[in-house]
Short mmCIF file of C-alpha atoms in Angstrom, two decimals:
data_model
loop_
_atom_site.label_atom_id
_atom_site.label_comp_id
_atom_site.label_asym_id
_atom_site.label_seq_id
_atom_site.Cartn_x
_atom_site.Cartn_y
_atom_site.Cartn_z
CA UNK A 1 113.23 129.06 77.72
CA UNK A 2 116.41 127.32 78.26
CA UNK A 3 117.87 130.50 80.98
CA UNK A 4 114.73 129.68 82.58
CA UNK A 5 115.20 125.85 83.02
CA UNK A 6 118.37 126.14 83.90
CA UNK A 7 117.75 128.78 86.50
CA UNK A 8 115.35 126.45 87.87
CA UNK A 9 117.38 123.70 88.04
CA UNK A 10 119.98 125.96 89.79
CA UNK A 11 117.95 126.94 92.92
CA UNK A 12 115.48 123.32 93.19
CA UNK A 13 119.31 121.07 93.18
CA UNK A 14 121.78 122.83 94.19
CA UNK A 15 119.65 124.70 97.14
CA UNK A 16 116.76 122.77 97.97
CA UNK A 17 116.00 119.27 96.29
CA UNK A 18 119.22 117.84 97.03
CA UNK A 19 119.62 118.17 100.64
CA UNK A 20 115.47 118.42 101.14
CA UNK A 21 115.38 114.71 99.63
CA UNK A 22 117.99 113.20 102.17
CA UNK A 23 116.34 115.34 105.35
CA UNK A 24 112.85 114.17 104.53
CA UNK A 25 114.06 110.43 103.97
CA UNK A 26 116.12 110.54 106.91
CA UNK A 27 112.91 112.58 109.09
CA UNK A 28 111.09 109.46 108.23
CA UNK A 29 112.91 107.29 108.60
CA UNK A 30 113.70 108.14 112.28
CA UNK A 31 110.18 109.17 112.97
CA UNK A 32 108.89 105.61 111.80
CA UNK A 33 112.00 104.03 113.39
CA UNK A 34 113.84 102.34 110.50
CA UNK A 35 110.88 101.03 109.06
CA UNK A 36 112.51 99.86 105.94
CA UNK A 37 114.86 97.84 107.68
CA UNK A 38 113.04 96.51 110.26
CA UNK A 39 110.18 95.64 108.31
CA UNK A 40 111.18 94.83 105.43
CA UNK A 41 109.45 91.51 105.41
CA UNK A 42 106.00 93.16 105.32
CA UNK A 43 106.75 94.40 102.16
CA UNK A 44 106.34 90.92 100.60
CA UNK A 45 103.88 89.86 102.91
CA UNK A 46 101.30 92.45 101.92
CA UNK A 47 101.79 91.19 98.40
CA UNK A 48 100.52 87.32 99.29
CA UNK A 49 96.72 88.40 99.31
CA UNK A 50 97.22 91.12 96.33
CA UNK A 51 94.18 89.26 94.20
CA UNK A 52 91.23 91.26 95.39
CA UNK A 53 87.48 90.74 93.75
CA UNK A 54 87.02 94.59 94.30
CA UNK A 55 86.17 96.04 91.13
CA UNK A 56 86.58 99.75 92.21
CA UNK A 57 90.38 99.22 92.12
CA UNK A 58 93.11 96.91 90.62
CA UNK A 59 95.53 94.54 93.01
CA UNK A 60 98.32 95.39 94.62
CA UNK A 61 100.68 93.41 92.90
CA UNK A 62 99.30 95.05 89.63
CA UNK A 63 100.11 98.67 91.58
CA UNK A 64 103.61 97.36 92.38
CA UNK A 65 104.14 96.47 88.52
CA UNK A 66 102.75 99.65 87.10
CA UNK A 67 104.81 101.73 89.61
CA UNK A 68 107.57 99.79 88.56
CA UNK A 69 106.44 100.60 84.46
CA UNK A 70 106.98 103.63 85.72
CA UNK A 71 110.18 103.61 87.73
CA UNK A 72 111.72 101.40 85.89
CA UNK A 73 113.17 103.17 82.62
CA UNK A 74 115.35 105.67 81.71
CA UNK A 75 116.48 106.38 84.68
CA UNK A 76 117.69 103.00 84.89
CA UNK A 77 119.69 102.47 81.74
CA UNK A 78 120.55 106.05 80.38
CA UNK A 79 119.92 107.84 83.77
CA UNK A 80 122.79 105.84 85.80
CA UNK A 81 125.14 106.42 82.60
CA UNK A 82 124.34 110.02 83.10
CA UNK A 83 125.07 110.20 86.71
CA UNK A 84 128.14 107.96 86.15
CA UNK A 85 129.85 110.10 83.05
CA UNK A 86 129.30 113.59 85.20
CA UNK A 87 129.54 112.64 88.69
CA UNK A 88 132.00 109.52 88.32
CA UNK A 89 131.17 106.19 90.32
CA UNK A 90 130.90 108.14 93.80
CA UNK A 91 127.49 108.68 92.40
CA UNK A 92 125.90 105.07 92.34
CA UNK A 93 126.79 105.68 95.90
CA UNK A 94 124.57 108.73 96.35
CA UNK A 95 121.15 106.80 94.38
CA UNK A 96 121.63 104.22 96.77
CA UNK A 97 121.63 106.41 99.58
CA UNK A 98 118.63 108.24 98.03
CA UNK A 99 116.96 105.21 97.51
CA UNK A 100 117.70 103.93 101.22
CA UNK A 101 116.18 106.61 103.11
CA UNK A 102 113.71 107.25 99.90
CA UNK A 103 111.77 103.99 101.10
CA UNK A 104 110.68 105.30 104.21
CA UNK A 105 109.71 108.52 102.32
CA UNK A 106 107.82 106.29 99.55
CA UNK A 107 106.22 104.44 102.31
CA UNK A 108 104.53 107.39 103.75
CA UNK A 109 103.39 109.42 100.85
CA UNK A 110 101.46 106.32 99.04
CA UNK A 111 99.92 105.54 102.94
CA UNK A 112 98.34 108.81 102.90
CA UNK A 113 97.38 108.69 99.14
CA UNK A 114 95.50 105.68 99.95
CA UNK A 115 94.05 107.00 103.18
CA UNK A 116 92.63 109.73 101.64
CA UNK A 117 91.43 108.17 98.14
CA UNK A 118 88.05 108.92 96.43
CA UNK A 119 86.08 107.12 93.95
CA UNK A 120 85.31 108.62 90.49
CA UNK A 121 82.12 109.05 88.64
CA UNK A 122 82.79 105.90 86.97
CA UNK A 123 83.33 104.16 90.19
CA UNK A 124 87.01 103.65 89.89
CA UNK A 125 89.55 104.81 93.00
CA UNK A 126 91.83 107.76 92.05
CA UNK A 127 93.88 109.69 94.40
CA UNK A 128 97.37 110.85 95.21
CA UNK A 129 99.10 113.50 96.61
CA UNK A 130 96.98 116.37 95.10
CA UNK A 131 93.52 114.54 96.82
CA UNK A 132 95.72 114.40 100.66
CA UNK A 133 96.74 117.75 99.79
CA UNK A 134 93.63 119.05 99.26
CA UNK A 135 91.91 117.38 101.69
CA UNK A 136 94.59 116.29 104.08
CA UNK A 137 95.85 119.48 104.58
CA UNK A 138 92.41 121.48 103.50
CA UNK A 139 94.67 123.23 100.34
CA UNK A 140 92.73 122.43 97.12
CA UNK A 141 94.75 125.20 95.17
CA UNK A 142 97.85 123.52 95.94
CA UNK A 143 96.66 120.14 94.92
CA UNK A 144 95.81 121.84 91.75
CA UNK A 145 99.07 123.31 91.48
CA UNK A 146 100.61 119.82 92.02
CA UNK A 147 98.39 118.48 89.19
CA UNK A 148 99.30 121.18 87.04
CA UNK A 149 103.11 120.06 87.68
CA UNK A 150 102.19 116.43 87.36
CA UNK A 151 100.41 116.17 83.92
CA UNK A 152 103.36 118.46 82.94
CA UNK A 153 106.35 116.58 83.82
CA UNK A 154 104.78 113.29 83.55
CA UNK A 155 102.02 113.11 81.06
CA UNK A 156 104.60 115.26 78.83
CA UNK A 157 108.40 115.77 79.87
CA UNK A 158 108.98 112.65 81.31
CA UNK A 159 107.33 110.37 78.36
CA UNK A 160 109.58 112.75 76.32
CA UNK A 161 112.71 111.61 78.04
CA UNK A 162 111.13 107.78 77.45
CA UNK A 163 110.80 108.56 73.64
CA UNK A 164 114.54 110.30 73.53
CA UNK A 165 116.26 106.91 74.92
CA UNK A 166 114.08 104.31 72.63
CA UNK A 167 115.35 106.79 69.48
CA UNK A 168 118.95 106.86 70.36
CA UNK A 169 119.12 102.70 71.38
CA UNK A 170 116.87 102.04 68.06
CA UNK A 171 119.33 104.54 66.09
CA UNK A 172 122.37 103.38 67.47
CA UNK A 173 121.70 99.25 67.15
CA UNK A 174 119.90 98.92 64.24
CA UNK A 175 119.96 102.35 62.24
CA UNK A 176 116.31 103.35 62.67
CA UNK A 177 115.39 106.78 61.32
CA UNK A 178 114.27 108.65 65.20
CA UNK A 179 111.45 110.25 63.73
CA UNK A 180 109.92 106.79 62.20
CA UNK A 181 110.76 105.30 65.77
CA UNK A 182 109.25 107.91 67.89
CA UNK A 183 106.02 107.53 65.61
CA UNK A 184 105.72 103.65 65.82
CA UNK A 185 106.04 104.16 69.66
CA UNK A 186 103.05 106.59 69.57
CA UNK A 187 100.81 104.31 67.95
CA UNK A 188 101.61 101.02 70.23
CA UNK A 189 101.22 103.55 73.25
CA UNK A 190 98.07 105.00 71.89
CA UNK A 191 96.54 100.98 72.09
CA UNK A 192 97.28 100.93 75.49
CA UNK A 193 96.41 104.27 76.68
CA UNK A 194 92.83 104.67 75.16
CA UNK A 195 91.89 101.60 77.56
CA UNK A 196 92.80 103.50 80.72
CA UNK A 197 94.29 102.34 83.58
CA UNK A 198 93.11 98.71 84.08
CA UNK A 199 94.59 98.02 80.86
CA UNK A 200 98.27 99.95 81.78
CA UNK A 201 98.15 97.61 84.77
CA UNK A 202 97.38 94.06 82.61
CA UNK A 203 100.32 95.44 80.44
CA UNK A 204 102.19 96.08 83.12
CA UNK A 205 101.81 93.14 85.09
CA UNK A 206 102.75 90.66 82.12
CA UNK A 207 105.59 92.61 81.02
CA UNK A 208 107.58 94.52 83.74
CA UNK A 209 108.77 91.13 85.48
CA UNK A 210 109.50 89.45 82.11
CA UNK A 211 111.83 92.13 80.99
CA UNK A 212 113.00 93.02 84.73
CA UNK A 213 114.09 88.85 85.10
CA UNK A 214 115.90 88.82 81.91
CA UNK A 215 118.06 92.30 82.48
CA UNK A 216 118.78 90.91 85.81
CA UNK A 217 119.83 87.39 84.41
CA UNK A 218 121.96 89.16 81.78
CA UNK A 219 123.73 91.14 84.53
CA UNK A 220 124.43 88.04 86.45
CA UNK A 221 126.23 86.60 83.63
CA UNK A 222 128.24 89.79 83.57
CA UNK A 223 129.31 89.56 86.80
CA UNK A 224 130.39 85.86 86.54
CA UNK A 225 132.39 86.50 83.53
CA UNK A 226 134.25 89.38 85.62
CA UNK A 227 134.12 88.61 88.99
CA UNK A 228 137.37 88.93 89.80
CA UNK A 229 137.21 92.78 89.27
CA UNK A 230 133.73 93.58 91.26
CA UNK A 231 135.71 94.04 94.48
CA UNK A 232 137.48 97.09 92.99
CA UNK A 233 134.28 98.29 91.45
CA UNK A 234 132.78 98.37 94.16
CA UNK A 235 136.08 100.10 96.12
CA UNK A 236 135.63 102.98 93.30
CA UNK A 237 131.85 103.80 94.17
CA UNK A 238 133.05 104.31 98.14
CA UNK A 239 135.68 105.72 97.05
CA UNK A 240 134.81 108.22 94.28
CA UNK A 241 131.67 109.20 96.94
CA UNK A 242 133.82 110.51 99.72
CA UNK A 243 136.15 112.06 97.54
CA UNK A 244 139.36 110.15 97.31
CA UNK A 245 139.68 110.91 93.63
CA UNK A 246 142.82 108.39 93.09
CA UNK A 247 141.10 105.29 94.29
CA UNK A 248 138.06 106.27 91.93
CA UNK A 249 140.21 106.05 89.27
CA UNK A 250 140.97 109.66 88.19
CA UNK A 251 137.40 110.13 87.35
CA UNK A 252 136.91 114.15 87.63
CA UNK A 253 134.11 115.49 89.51
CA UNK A 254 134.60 115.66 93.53
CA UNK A 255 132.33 114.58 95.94
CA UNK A 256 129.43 117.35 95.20
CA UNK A 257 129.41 116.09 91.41
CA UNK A 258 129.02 112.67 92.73
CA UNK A 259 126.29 114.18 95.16
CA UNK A 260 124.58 116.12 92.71
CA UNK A 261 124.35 113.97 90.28
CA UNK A 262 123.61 110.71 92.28
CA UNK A 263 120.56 112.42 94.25
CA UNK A 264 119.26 113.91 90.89
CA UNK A 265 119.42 110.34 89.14
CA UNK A 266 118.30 108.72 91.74
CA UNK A 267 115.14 110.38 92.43
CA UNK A 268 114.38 110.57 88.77
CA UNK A 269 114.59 107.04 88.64
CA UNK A 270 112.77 105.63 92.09
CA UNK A 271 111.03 109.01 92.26
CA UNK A 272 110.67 108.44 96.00
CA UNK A 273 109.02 112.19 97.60
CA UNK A 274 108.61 113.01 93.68
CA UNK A 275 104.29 112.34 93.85
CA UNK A 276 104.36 110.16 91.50
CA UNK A 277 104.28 106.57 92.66
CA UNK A 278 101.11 107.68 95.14
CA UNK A 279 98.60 108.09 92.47
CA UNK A 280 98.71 104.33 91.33
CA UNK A 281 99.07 103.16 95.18
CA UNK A 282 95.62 105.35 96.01
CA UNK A 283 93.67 103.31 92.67
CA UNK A 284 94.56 99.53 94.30
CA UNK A 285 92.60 97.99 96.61
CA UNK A 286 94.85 97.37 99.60
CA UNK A 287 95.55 93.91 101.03
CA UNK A 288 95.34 94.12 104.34
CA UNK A 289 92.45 96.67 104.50
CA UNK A 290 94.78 99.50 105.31
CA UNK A 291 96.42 102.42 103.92
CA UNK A 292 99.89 101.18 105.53
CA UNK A 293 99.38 98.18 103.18
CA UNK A 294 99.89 100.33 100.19
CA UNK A 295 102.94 101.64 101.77
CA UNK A 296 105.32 99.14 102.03
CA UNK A 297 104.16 97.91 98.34
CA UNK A 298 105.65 101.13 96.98
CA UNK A 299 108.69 101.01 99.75
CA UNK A 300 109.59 97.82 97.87
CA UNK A 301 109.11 99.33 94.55
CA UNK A 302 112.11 101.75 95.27
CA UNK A 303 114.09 99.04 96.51
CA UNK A 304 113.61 97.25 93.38
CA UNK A 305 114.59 99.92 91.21
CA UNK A 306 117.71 101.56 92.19
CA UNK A 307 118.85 99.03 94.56
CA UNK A 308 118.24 95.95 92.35
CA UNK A 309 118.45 97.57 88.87
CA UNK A 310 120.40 100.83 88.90
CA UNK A 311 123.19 98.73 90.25
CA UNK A 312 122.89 96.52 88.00
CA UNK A 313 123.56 98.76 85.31
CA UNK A 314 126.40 100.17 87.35
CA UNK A 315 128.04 97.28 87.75
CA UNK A 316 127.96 96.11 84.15
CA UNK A 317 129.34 99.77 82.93
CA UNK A 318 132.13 99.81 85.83
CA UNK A 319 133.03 96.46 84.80
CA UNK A 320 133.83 97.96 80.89
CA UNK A 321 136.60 100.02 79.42
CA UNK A 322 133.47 102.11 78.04
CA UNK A 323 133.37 105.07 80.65
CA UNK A 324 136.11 107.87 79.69
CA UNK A 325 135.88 111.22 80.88
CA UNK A 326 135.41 113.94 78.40
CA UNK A 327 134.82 111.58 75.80
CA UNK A 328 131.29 112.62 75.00
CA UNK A 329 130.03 108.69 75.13
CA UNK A 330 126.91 109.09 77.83
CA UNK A 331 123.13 108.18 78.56
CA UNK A 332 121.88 105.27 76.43
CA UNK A 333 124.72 104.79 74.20
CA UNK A 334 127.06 104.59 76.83
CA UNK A 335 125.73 101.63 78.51
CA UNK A 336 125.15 100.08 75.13
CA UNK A 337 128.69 100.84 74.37
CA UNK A 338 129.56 98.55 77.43
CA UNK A 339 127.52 95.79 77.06
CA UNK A 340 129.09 95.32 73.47
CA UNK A 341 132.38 94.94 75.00
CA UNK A 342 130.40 92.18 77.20
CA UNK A 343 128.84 90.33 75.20
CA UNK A 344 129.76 91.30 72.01
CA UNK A 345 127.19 93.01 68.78
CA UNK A 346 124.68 91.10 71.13
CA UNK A 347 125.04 93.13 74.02
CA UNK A 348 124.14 96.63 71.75
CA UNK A 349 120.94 94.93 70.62
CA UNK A 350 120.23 93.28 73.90
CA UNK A 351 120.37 96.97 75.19
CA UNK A 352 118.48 98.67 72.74
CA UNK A 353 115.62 95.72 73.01
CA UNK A 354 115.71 96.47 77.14
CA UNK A 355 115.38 100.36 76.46
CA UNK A 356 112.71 99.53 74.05
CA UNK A 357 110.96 97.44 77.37
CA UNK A 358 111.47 99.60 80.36
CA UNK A 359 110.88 103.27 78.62
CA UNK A 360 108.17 101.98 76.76
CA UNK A 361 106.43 100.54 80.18
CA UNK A 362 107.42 103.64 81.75
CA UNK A 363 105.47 105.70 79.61
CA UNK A 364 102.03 104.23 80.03
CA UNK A 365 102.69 104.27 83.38
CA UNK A 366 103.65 107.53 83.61
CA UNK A 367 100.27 108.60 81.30
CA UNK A 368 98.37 106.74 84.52
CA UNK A 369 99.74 109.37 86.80
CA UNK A 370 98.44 112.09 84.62
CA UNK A 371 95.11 110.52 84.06
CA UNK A 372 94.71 110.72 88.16
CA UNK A 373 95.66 114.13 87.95
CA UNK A 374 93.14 114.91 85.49
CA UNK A 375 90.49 113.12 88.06
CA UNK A 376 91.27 116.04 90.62
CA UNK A 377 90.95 118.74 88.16
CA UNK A 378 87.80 117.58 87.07
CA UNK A 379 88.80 117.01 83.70
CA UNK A 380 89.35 113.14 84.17
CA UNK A 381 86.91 111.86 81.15
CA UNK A 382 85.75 112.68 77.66
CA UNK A 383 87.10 115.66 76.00
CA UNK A 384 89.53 116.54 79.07
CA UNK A 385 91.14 112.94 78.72
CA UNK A 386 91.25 112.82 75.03
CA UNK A 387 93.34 116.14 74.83
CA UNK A 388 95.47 114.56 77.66
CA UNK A 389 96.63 111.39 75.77
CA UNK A 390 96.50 113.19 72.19
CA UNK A 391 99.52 115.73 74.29
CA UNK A 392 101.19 112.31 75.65
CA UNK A 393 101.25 110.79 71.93
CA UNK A 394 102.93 113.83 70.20
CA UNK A 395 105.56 114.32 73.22
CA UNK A 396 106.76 111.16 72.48
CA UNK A 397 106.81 111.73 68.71
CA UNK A 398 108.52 115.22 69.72
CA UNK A 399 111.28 113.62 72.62
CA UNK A 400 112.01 110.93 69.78
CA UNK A 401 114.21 114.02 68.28
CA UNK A 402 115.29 116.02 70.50
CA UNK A 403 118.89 116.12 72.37
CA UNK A 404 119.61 114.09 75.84
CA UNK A 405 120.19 117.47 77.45
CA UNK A 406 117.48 119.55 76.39
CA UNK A 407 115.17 116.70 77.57
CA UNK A 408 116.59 115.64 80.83
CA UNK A 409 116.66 119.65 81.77
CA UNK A 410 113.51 119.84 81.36
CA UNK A 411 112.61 116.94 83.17
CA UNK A 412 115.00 117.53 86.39
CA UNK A 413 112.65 121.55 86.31
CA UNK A 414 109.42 120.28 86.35
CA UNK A 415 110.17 116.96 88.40
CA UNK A 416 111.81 119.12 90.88
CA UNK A 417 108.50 122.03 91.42
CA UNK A 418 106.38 118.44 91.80
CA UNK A 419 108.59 117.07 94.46
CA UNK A 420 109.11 120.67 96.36
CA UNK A 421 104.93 120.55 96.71
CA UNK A 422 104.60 116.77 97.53
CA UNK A 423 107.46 116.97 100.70
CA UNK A 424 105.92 119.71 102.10
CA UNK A 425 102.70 117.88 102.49
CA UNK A 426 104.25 114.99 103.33
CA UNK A 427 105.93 116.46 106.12
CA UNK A 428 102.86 118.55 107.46
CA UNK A 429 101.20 115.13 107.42
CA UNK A 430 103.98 113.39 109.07
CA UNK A 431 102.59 112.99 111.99
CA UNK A 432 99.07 110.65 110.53
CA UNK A 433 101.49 108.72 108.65
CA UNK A 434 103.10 107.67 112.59
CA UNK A 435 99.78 106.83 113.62
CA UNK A 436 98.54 104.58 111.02
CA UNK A 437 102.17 102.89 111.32
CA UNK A 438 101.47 102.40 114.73
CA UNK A 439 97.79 101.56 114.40
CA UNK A 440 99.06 98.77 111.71
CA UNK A 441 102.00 97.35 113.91
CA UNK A 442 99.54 97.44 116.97
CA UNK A 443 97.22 94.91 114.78
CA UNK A 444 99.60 92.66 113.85
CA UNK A 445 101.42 92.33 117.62
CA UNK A 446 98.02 91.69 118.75
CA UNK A 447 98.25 88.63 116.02
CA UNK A 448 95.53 90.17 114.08
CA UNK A 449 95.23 91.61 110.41
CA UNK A 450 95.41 95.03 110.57
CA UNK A 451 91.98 96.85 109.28
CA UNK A 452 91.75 100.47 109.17
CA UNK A 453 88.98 101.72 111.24
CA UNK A 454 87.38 105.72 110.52
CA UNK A 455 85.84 105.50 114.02
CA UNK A 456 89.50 105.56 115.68
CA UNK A 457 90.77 108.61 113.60
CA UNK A 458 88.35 111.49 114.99
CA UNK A 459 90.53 114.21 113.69
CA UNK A 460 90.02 112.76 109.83
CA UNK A 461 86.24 113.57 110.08
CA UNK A 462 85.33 115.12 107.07
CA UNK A 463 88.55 114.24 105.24
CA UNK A 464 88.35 110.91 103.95
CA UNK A 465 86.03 108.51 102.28
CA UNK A 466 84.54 106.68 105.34
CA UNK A 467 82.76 103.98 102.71
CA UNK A 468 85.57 102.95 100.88
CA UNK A 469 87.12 101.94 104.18
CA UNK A 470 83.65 100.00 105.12
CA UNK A 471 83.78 96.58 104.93
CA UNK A 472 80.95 94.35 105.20
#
């Protein structure tokens, strides 16, 4: 089993995932003319109005929070420590650049999984990239395939990787047993999981800003305490990403470690092109009435993550003695080891409290994902769901044990067969995503809220839901 992840891993990084991620941000980004720059202001504008009465879906502030459960996690904490200890600080460099061009990308895929939403026998909306798939693109046994990958690497890997980085903070700040914490976690997730996914996105909506506000504050204080140093942090990230080894500071790894391990870090932290983000941006109602709406909601989510928070925990690891090459001192432990030398035995519980926060968040919003994907393959209530989140519950238990490397290996295989699937569609459906841009940008220049109209999309006949997108 190992041979085979690692094989995997081989041919989706090093051959396709790392340059296909940059070509399809940068396609999109060019096609919709720098809309994450130029726009950027819509993003918070579309979340004014996000406090729709439509009971069919949830608001889009509550999407933006559960996609941020979801985003924001390991990736954030032990991922960047990862990328930093292999690929040096070139690679913070690399996630931002991911993360730049990823917006567009994120943009676009949760447009079309609103545009092509459905509502389920309970009268709820699911969709995401295996419903525009399906019926975008008129391949149902590749939406199924995508599922497949989803409730995989999601529902299971990922929420292992969660599990893996509360053990090791719990184990190394306080002495927990991993077993004992990886149980406890179970349970509390089981609570919030059996409620489904109006009650991930209350959780989510009280909790990710509260513990996103105070690992922000904590990284301010950080930087105040060493701001004297930041400029030649931030002179070793340039540095380390174009190669110029001695200005990094010696750290080994050349620009294609830095690449490597930047781009696979980054994605698995904003998971921008990964399919994942689209399935809670198809189950909110949109404010404006358009799928575009939906799109720059998620766009910001990106932003927030690795440009806001990965850098954060960049910064406060650059700013520490903590990173040695070689030494063996990575993931988790190695950005608790540096905010001890911060802020003293407080900064290794603060740490281990935050990892508690943001994998815990990310793993019922990860389980959301799954539950969508469940929804295509007809499986999305009674027995089918119960087997789902009994799986979720004893992945965690089982990640809770296991090594860093066996789990994130796992993770960067299956993560990497969803995101081959979801850019491919994305890119065959490139050219709907440019129209509803246009058709939303058209609206607003004529000083109007944009509403997305079925009649003026001929070629969709037969594709989407024309009375979800009804209005009376």
């Amino acid at each position: 089993m190992s041979a085979i992840i690692d094989f995997l891993n081989l041919i989706l990084w090093e051959y396709v995932l790392v340059y296909g991620l940059l070509a399809v941000g940068i396609y999109f980004t060019v096609r919709l003319r720098l809309i994450q720059f130029l726009q950027f202001g819509e993003m918070f504008r579309v979340l004014k109005g996000g406090t729709s009465e439509d009971a069919a879906g949830i608001s889009p502030i509550q999407a933006l929070t559960v996609s941020l459960a979801s985003r924001v996690g390991t990736g954030n904490i032990a991922g960047v420590a990862v990328a930093l200890y292999l690929g040096g600080p070139g690679a913070i460099f690399w996630m931002w650049m991911v993360a730049l061009v990823g917006m567009a990308t994120a943009y676009s895929e949760s447009a079309l999984a609103q545009l092509y939403k459905v509502k389920n026998a309970e009268g709820r909306y699911r969709g995401g990239p295996a419903f525009y798939i399906a019926r975008g693109l008129r391949a149902p046994w590749a939406g199924a395939a995508f599922s497949v990958c989803l409730i995989l690497s999601f529902g299971l890997v990922f929420n292992a990787v969660q599990a893996n980085s509360i053990a090791d903070a719990m184990e190394g700040a306080f002495g927990l047993p991993k077993l004992g914490v990886g149980i406890f976690v179970a349970i509390l997730a089981a609570v919030v999981i059996f409620g489904g996914i109006r009650q991930i996105a209350r959780v989510a909506e009280l909790v990710v800003p509260l513990m996103a506000g105070a690992y922000l504050l904590t990284t301010l204080y950080v930087l105040v305490i060493n701001w004297s140093e930041i400029p030649a942090v931030f002179g070793s990230i340039f540095a380390g990403a174009f190669g110029l080894q001695e200005a990094a500071g010696g750290v080994t790894g050349g620009v294609m470690a830095a690449m490597m391990n930047g781009v696979k870090r980054g994605l698995f932290s904003n998971e921008a092109g990964m399919g994942s983000a689209p399935n809670i941006a198809a189950v909110a109602t949109p404010e404006p009435h358009h799928p575009s709406s939906q799109g720059f909601v998620q766009a910001l989510g990106v932003f927030i993550d690795t440009i806001v928070v990965c850098t954060a925990t960049a910064l406060m690891i650059l700013l520490s003695s903590a990173l040695v090459p070689g030494s063996g001192l990575t993931g988790a432990q190695l950005t608790q080891a540096a905010l001890q030398e911060h802020l003293g035995s407080f900064g290794s519980y603060f740490i281990a409290t935050a990892i508690f926060f943001f994998a815990f968040t990310s793993i019922i919003g990860n389980y959301s994902y799954a539950e969508n994907a469940m929804t295509f393959l007809g499986a999305g209530s009674g027995i089918g769901l119960f087997i789902l989140r009994s799986a979720v519950l004893l992945m965690v238990v089982w990640g809770a044990y296991e090594t860093v490397a066996t789990v994130f290996n796992a993770a960067d295989a299956s993560m990497g067969l969803m995101a081959t699937i979801n850019l491919i569609a994305i890119v065959l459906l490139s050219g709907t995503v440019a129209k509803l841009t246009s058709d939303y940008f058209r609206q607003r220049r004529s000083g109007k809220e944009p509403v997305f109209q079925a009649a003026d999309y001929p070629e969709l006949a037969g594709k989407i839901d024309k009375a979800i997108w009804t209005r009376d």
